[in-house]
PDB file of C-alpha atoms in Angstrom:
ATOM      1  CA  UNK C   1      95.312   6.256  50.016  1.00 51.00           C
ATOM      2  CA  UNK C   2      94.019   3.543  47.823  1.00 47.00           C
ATOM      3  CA  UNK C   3      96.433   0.700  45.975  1.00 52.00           C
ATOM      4  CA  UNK C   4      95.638  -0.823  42.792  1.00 54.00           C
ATOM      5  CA  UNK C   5      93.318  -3.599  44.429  1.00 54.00           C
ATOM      6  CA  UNK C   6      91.408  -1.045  46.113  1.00 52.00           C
ATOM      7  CA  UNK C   7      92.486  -1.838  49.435  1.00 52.00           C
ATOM      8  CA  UNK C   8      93.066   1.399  51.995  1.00 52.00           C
ATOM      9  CA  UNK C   9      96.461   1.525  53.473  1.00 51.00           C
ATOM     10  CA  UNK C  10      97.061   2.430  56.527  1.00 56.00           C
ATOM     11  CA  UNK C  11     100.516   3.776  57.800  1.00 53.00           C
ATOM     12  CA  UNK C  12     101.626   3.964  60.710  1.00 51.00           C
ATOM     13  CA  UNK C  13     102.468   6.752  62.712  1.00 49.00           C
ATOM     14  CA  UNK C  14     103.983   6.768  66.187  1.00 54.00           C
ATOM     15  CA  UNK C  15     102.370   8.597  69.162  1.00 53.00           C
ATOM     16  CA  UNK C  16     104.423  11.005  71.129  1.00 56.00           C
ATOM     17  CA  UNK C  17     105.289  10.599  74.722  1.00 58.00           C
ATOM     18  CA  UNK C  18     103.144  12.584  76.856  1.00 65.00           C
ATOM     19  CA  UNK C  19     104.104  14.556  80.145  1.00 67.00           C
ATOM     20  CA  UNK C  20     101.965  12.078  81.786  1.00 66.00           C
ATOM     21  CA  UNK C  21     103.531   9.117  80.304  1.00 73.00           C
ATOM     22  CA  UNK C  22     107.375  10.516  81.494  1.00 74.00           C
ATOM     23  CA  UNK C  23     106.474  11.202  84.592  1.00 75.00           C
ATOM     24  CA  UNK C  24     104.786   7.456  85.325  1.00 74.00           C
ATOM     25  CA  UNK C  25     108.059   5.995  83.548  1.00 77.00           C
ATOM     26  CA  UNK C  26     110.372   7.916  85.554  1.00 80.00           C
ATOM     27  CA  UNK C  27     108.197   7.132  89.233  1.00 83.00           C
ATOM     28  CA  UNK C  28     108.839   3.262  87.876  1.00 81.00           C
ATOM     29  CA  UNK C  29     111.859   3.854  87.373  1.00 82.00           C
ATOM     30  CA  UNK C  30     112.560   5.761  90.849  1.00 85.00           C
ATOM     31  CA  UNK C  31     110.834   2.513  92.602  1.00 84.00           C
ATOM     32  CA  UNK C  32     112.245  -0.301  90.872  1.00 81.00           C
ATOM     33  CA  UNK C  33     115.998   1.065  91.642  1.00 83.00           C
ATOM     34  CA  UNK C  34     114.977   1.446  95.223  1.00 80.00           C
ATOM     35  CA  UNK C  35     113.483  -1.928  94.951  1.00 78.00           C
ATOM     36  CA  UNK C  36     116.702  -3.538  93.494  1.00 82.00           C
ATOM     37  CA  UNK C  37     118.634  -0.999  96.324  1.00 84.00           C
ATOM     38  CA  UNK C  38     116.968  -2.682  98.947  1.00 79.00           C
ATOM     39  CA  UNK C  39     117.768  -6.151  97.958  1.00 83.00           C
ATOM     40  CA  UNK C  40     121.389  -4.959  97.388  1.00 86.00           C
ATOM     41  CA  UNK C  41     121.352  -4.104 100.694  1.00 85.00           C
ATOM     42  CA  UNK C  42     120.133  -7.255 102.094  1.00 82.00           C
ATOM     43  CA  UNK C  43     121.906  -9.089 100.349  1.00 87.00           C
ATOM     44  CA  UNK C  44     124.488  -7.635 101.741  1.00 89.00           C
ATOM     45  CA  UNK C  45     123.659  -7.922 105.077  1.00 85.00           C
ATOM     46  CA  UNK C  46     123.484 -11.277 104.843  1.00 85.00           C
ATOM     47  CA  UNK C  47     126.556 -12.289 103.123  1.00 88.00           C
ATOM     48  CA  UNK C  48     128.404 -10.303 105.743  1.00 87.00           C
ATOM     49  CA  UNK C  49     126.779 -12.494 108.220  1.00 86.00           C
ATOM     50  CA  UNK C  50     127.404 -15.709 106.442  1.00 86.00           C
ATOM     51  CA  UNK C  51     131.022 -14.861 105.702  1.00 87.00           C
ATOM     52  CA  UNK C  52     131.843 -14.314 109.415  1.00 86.00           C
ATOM     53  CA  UNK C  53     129.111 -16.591 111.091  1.00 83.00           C
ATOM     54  CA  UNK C  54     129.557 -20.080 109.089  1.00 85.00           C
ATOM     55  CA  UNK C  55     132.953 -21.193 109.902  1.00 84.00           C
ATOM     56  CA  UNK C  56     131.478 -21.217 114.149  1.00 86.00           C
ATOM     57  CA  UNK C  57     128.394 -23.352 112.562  1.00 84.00           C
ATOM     58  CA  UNK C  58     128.940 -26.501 113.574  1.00 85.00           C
ATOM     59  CA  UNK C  59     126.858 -29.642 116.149  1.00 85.00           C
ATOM     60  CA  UNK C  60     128.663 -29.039 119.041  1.00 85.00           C
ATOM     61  CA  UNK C  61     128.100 -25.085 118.645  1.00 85.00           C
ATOM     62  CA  UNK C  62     124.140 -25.799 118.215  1.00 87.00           C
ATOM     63  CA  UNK C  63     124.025 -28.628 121.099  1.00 85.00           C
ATOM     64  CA  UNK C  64     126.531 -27.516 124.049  1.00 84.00           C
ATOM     65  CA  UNK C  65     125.746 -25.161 126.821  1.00 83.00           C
ATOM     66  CA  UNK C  66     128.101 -21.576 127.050  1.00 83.00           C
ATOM     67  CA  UNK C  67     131.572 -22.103 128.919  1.00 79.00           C
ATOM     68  CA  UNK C  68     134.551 -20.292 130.140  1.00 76.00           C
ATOM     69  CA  UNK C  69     132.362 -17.317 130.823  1.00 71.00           C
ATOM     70  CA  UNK C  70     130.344 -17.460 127.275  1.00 74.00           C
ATOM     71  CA  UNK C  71     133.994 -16.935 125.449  1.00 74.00           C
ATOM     72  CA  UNK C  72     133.331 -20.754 124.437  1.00 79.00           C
ATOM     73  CA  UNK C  73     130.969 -23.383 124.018  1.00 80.00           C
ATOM     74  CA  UNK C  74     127.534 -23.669 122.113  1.00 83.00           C
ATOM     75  CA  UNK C  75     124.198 -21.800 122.505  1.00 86.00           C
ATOM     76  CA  UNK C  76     122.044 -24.181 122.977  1.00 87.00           C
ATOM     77  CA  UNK C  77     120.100 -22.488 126.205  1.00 87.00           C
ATOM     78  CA  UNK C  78     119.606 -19.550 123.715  1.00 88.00           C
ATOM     79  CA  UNK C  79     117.841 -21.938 121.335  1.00 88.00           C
ATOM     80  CA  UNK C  80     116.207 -24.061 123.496  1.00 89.00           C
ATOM     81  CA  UNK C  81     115.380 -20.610 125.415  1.00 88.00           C
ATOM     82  CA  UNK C  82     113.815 -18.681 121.947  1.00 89.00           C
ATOM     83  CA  UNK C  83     111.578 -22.010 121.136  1.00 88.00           C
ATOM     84  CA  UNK C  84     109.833 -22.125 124.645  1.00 90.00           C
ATOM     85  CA  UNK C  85     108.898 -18.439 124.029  1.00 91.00           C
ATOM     86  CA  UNK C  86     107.423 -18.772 120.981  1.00 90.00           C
ATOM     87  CA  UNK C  87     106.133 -21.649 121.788  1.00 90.00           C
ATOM     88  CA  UNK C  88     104.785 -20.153 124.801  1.00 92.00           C
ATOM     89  CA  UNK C  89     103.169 -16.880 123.081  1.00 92.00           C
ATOM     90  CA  UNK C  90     101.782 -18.784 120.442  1.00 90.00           C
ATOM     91  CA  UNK C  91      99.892 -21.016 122.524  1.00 92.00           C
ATOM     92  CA  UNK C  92      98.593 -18.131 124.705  1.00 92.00           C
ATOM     93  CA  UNK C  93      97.711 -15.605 121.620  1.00 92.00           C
ATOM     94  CA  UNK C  94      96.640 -18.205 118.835  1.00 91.00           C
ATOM     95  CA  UNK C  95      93.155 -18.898 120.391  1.00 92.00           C
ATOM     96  CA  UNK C  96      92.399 -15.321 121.389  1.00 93.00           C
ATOM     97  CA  UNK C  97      93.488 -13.591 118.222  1.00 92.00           C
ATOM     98  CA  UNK C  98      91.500 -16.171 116.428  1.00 91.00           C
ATOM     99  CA  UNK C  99      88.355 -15.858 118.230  1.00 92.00           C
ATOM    100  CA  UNK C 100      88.766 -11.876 118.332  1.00 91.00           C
ATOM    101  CA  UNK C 101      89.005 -12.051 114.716  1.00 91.00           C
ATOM    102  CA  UNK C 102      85.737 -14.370 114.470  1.00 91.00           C
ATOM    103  CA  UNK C 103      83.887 -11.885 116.736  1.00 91.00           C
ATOM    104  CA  UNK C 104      84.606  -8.691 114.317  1.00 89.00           C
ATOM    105  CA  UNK C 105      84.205 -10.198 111.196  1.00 89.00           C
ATOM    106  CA  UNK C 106      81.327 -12.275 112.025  1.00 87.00           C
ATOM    107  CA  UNK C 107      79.279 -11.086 114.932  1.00 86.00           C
ATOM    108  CA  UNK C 108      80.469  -7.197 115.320  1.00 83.00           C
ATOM    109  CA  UNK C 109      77.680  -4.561 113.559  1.00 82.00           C
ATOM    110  CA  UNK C 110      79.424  -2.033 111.302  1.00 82.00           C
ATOM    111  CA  UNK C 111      79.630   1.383 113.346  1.00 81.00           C
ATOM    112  CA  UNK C 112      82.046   3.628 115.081  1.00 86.00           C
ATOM    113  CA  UNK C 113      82.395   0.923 117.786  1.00 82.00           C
ATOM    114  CA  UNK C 114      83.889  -1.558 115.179  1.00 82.00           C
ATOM    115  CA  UNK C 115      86.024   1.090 113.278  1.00 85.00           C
ATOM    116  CA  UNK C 116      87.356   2.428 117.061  1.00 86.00           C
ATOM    117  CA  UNK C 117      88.760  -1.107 117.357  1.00 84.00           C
ATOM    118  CA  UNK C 118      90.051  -1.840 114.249  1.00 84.00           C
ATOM    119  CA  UNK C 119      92.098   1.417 114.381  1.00 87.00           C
ATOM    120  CA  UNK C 120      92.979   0.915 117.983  1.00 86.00           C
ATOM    121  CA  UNK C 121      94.605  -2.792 116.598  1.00 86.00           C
ATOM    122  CA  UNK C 122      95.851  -1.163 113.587  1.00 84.00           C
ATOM    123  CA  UNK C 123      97.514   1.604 116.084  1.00 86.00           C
ATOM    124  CA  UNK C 124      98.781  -1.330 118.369  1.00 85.00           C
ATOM    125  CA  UNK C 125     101.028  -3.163 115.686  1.00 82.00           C
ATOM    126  CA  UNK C 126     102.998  -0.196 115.336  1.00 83.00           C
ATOM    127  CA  UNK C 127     103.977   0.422 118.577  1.00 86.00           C
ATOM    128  CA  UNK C 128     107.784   0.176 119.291  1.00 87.00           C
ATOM    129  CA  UNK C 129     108.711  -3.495 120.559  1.00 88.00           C
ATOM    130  CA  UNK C 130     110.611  -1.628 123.645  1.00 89.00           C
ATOM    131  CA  UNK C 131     107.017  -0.158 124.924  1.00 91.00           C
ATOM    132  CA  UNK C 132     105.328  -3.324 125.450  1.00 92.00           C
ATOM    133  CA  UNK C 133     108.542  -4.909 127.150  1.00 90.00           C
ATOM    134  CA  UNK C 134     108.272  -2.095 129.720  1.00 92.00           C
ATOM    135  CA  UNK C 135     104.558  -2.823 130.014  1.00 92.00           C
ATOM    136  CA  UNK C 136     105.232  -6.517 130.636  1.00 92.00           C
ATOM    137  CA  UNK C 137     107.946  -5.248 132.739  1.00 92.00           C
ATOM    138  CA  UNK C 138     104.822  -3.291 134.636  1.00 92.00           C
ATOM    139  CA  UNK C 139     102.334  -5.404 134.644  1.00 92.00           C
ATOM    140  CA  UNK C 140     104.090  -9.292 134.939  1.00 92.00           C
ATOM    141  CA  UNK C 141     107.449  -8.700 136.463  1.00 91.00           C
ATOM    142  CA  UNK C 142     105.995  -6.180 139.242  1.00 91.00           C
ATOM    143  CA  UNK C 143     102.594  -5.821 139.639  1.00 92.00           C
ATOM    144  CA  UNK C 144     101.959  -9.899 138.892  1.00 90.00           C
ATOM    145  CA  UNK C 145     105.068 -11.016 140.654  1.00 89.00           C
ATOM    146  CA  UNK C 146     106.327 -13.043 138.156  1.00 88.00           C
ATOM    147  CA  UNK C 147     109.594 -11.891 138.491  1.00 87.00           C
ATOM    148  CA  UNK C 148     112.233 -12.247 134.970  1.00 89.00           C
ATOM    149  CA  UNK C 149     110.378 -15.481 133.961  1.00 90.00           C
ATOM    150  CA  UNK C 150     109.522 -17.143 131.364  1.00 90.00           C
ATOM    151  CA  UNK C 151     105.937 -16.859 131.694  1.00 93.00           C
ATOM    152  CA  UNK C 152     106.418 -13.143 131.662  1.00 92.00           C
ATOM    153  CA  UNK C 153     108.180 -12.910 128.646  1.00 92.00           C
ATOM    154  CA  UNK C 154     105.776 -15.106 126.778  1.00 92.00           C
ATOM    155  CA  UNK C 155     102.952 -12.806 128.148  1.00 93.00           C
ATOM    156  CA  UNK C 156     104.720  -9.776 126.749  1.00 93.00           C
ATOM    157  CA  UNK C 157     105.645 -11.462 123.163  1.00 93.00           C
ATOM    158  CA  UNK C 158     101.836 -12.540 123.268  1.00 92.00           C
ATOM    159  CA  UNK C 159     100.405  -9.393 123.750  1.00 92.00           C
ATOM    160  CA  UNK C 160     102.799  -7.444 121.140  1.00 91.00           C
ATOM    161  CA  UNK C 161     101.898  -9.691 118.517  1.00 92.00           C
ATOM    162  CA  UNK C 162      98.183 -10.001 119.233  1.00 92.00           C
ATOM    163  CA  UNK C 163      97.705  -7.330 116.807  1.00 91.00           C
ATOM    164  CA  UNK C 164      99.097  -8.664 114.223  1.00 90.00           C
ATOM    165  CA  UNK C 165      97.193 -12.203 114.272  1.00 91.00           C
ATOM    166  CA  UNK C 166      94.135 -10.481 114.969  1.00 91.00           C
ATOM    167  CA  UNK C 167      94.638  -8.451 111.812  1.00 90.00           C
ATOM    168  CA  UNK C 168      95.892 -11.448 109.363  1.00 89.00           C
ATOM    169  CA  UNK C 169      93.462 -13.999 110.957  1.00 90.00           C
ATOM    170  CA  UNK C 170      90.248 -10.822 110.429  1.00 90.00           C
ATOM    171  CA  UNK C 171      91.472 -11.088 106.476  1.00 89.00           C
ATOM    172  CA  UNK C 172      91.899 -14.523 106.171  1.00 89.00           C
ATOM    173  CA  UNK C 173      87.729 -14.681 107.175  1.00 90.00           C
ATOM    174  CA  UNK C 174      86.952 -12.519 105.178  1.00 89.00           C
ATOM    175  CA  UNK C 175      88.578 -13.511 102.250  1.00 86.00           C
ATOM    176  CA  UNK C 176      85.623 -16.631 102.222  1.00 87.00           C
ATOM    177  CA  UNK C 177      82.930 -15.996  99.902  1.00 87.00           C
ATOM    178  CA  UNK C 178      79.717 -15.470 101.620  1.00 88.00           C
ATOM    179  CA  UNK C 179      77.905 -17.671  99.358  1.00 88.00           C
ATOM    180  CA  UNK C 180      79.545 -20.303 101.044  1.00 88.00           C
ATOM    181  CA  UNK C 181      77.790 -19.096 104.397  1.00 88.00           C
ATOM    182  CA  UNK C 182      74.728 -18.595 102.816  1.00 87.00           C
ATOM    183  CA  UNK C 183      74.465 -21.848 101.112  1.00 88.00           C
ATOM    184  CA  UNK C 184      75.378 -23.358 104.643  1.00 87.00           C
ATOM    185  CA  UNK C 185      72.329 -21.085 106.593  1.00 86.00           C
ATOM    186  CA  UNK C 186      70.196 -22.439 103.940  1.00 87.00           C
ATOM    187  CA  UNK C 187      70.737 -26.342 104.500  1.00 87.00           C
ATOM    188  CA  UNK C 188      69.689 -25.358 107.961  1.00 85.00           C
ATOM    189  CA  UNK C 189      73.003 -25.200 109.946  1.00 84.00           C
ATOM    190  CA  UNK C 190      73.440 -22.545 112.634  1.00 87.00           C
ATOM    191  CA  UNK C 191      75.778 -19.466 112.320  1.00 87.00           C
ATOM    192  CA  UNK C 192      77.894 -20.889 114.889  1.00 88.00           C
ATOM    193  CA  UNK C 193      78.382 -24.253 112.981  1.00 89.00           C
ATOM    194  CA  UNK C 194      78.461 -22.340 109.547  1.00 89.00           C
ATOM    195  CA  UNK C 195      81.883 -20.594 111.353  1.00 89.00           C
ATOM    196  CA  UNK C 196      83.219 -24.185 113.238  1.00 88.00           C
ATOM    197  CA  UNK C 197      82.590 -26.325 110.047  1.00 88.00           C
ATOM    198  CA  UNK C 198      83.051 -23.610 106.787  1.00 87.00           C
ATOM    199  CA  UNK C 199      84.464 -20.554 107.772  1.00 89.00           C
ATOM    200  CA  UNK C 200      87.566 -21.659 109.628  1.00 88.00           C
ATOM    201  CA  UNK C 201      88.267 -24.542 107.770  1.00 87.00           C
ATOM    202  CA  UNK C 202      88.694 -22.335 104.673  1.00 86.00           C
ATOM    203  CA  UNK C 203      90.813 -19.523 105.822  1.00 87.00           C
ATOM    204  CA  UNK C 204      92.821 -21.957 108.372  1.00 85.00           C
ATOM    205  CA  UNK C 205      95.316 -21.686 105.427  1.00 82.00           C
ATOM    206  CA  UNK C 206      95.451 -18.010 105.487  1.00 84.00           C
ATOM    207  CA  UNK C 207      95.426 -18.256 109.663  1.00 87.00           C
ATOM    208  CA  UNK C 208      98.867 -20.356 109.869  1.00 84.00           C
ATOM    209  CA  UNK C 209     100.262 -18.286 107.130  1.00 82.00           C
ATOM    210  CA  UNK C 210     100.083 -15.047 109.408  1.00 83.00           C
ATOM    211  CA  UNK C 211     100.948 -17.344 112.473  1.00 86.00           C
ATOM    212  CA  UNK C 212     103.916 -18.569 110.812  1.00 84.00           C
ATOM    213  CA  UNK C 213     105.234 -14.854 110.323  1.00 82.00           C
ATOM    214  CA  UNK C 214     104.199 -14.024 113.405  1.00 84.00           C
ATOM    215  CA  UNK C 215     105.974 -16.419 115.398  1.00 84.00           C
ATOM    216  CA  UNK C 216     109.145 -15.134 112.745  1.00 82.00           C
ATOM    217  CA  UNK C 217     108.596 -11.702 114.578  1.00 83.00           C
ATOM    218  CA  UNK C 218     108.456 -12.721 117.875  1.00 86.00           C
ATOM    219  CA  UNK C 219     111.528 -15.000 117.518  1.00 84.00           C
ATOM    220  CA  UNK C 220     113.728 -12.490 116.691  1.00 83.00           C
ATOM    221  CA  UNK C 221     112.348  -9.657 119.411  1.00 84.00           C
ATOM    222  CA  UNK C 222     114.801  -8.273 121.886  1.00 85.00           C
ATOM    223  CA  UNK C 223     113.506  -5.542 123.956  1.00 86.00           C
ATOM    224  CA  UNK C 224     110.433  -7.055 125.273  1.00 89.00           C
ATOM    225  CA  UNK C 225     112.733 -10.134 126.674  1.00 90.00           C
ATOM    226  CA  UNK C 226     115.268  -8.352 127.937  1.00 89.00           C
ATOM    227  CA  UNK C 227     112.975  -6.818 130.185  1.00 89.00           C
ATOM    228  CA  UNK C 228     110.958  -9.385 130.961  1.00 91.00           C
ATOM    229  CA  UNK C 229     112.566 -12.754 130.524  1.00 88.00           C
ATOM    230  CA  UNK C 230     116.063 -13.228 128.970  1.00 83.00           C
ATOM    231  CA  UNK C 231     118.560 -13.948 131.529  1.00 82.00           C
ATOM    232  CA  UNK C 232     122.626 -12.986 130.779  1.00 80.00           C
ATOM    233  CA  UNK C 233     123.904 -16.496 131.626  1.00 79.00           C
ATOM    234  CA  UNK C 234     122.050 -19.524 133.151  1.00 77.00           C
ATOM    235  CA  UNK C 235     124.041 -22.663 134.069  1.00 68.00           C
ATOM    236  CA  UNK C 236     121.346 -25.177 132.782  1.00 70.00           C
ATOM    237  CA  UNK C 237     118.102 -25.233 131.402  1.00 75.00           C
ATOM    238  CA  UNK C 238     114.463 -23.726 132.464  1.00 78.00           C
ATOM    239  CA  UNK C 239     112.960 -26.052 135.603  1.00 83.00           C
ATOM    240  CA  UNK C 240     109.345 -24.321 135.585  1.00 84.00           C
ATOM    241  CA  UNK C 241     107.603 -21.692 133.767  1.00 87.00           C
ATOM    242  CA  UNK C 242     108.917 -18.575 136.836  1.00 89.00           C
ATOM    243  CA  UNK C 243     112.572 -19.202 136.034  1.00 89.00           C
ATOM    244  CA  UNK C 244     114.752 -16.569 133.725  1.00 89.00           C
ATOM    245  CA  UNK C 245     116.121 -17.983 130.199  1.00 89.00           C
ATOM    246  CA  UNK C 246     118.432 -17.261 127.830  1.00 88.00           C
ATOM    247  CA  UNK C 247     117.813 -16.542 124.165  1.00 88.00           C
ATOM    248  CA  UNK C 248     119.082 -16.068 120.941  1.00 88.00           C
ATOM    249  CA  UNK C 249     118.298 -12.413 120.402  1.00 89.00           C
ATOM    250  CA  UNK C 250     119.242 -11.262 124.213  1.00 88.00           C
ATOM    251  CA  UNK C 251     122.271 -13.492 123.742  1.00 86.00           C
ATOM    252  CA  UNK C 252     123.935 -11.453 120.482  1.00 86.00           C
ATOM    253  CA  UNK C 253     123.555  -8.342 122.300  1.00 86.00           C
ATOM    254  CA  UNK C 254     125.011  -9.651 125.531  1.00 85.00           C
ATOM    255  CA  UNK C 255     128.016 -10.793 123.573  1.00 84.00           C
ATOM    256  CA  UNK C 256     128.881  -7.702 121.833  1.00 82.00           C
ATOM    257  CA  UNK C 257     127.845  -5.117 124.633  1.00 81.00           C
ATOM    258  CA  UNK C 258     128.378  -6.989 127.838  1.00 68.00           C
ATOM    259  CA  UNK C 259     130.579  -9.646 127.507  1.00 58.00           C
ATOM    260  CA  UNK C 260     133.555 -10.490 129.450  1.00 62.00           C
ATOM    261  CA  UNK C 261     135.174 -10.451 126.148  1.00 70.00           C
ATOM    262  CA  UNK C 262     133.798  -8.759 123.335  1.00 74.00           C
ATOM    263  CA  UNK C 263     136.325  -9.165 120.755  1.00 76.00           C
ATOM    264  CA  UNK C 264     137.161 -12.870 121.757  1.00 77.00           C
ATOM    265  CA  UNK C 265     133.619 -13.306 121.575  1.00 80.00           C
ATOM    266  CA  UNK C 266     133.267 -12.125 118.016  1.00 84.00           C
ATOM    267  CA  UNK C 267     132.772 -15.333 116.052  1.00 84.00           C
ATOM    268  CA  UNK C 268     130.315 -16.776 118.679  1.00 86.00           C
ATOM    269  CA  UNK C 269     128.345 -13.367 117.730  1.00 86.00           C
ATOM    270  CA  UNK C 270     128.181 -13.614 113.915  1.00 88.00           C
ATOM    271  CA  UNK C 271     127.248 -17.795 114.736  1.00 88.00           C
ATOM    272  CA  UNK C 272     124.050 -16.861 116.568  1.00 88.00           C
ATOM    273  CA  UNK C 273     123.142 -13.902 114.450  1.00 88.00           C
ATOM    274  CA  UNK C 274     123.531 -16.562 111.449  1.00 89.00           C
ATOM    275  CA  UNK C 275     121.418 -18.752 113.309  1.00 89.00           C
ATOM    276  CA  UNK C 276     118.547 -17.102 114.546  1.00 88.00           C
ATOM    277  CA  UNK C 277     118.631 -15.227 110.569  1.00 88.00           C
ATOM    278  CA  UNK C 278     118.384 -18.702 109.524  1.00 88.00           C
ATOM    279  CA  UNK C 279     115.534 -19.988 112.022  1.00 86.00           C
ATOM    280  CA  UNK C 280     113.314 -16.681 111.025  1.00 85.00           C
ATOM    281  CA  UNK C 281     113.977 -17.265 107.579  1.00 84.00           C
ATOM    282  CA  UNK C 282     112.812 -20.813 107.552  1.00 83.00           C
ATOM    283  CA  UNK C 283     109.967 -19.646 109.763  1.00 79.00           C
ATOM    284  CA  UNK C 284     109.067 -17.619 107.235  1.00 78.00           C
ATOM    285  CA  UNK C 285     109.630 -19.637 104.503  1.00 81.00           C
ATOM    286  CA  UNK C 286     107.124 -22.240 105.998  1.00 78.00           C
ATOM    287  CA  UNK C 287     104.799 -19.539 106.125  1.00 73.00           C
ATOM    288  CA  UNK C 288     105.014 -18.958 102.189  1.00 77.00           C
ATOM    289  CA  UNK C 289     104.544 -22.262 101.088  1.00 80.00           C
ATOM    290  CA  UNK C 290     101.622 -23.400 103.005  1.00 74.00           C
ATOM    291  CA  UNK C 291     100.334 -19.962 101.876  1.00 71.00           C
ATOM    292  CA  UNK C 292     101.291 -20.806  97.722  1.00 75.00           C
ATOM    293  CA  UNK C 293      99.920 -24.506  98.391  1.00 75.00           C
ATOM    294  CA  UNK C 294      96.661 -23.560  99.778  1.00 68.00           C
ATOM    295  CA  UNK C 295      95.917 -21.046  96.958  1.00 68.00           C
ATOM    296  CA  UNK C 296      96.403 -23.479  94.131  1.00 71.00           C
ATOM    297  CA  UNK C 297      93.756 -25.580  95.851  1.00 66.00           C
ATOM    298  CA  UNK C 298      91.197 -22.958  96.095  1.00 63.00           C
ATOM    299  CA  UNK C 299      88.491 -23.030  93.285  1.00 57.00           C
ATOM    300  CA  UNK C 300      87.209 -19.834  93.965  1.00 58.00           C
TER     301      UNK C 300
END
C-alpha cells in the first residue's frame, strides 16, 4: 500500500515460533537451570563448610603441631606436609610434561603413532586417582623400596597429573601462530631456537595457567597419598625425602574415620576442609588471573 507521498508502507508482521525454535529454547532452558543448580549446590557446599569450619580458623590452628592424640592443636604438619608434595610433583612433572608437549606439537609427524598417544594421554587423565596410588604403591613403595615416603608420594601425584600438563602445555603451543615460527626460520634461526626463544616464551602464559590448576588437583588428592605417602600422625616434621608425612587431605579423612575421637574431633575437621578449600581455591584463582592478564597483552 501506497500513502499520499507515495511512499510504500510496510507493516509488520510477526513470525511464528517454529518446532525448531521451541525445542532450542527449551534445551537452553534445560541447561541454564542445571547451570544455576550446580552453583546452588556449591554454594552450598561451601557455606556449610564455612559455617562450621571458621570459628576453628585461627594462627595457632594454622601454626601448631596436632596434640592430645589429634583431638587438639593445629595442622600445621598437614600443611607443611601438602606443600612439599606439590612442590615435589611439580618440580618432577613440570619439565617432562613440557618437553613431551614440545616433542608432539613440534617434532612428532601426523600419523597413527601421534593419534595412539594423544588418546593414550587423553585415556590417562581419566583414570580414577585410587589406580595410580596403587601403582605408586607397586612400583615406589615395593618394587623401588621407598617405603611410605615422601618421594613416593610425589612420584605418584607426578605421574597422575602428567596427563594433564602434557595436554594444557600441547594447547598452549599450539595456540602460537605459525607465522611467528616462520618469520623466525626466515631470519635464519634454527627450529630449536625458534622453540627456546618464540614458542615458549609465548604460550609460557598458557603453561603456568594449566600448572597452576594442576598443582590445585594434586593438592587436594587423597587416594594416591594415602597409599603412598600420608602418614596418620607424625610427631614433627619431614627430616629427608624417605620419611612418611602428614597432609591436609589424608588428615580430614583420618579425623572423621579413624580418629580417637570422631565427634570431639568435629570442628578440627570442618577447619582443615575450610582450609585446604581455601588453598585450592586461591591456587586456582592464581591460575585465572595470570591466564586473563596474559590475554589482554596478546596482539594476536
Amino acid at each position: 500500500m501506497k500513502d499520499k507521498s507515495g511512499d510504500i508502507k510496510r507493516h509488520y508482521v510477526p513470525q511464528r515460533k517454529t518446532s525448531a525454535s521451541i525445542k532450542g529454547n527449551l534445551i537452553l532452558s534445560i541447561i541454564s537451570a542445571l547451570g544455576y543448580s550446580g552453583a546452588v549446590v556449591l554454594f552450598l557446599v561451601l557455606a556449610f563448610v564455612v559455617y562450621n569450619g571458621v570459628g576453628v580458623l585461627s594462627w595457632d590452628f594454622i601454626t601448631k603441631n596436632p596434640t592430645d592424640a589429634m583431638t587438639a592443636g593445629g595442622i600445621f604438619p598437614a600443611i607443611l606436609g601438602s606443600a612439599l608434595l606439590t612442590f615435589l610433583c611439580m618440580v618432577v612433572v613440570l619439565p617432562i610434561g613440557i618437553m613431551t608437549a614440545v616433542f608432539l606439537t613440534e617434532y612428532s609427524k601426523p600419523g597413527i603413532v601421534l593419534k595412539l598417544v594423544n588418546m593414550s594421554i587423553y585415556t590417562l587423565a581419566g583414570v580414577p586417582s585410587v589406580v595410580y596410588g596403587l601403582f605408586g604403591l607397586a612400583v615406589f613403595v615395593i618394587v623401588l623400596k621407598c617405603g611410605m615416603s615422601l618421594i613416593a608420594g610425589s612420584l605418584t601425584l607426578a605421574i597422575m597429573v602428567l596427563p594433564y600438563i602434557i595436554s594444557t602445555s600441547e594447547e598452549a603451543i599450539k595456540a602460537v601462530p605459525q607465522s611467528f615460527r616462520e618469520a623466525s626460520l626466515a631470519c635464519g634461526a634454527t627450529k630449536l631456537h625458534t622453540i627456546i626463544k618464540v614458542v615458549l616464551p609465548l604460550s609460557l602464559p598458557g603453561i603456568l595457567t594449566g600448572a597452576m590448576i594442576g598443582t590445585a588437583k594434586v593438592s587436594g588428592e587423597t587416594a594416591p597419598i594415602m597409599f603412598t605417602a600420608a602418614a596418620f600422625f607424625t610427631s614433627g616434621l619431614p627430616r629427608s625425602l624417605f620419611e612418611p608425612v602428614m597432609a591436609l587431605p589424608y588428615h580430614i579423612y583420618v579425623l572423621a574415620t579413624a580418629g580417637t575421637n570422631i565427634e570431639k574431633t568435629r570442628p578440627i575437621q570442618y577447619g582443615t576442609a575450610l582450609t585446604l578449600i581455601v588453598l585450592v581455591l586461591g591456587m586456582n584463582l592464581v591460575g585465572i588471573i595470570i591466564r586473563s592478564r596474559e590475554r589482554r597483552k596478546k596482539a594476536w
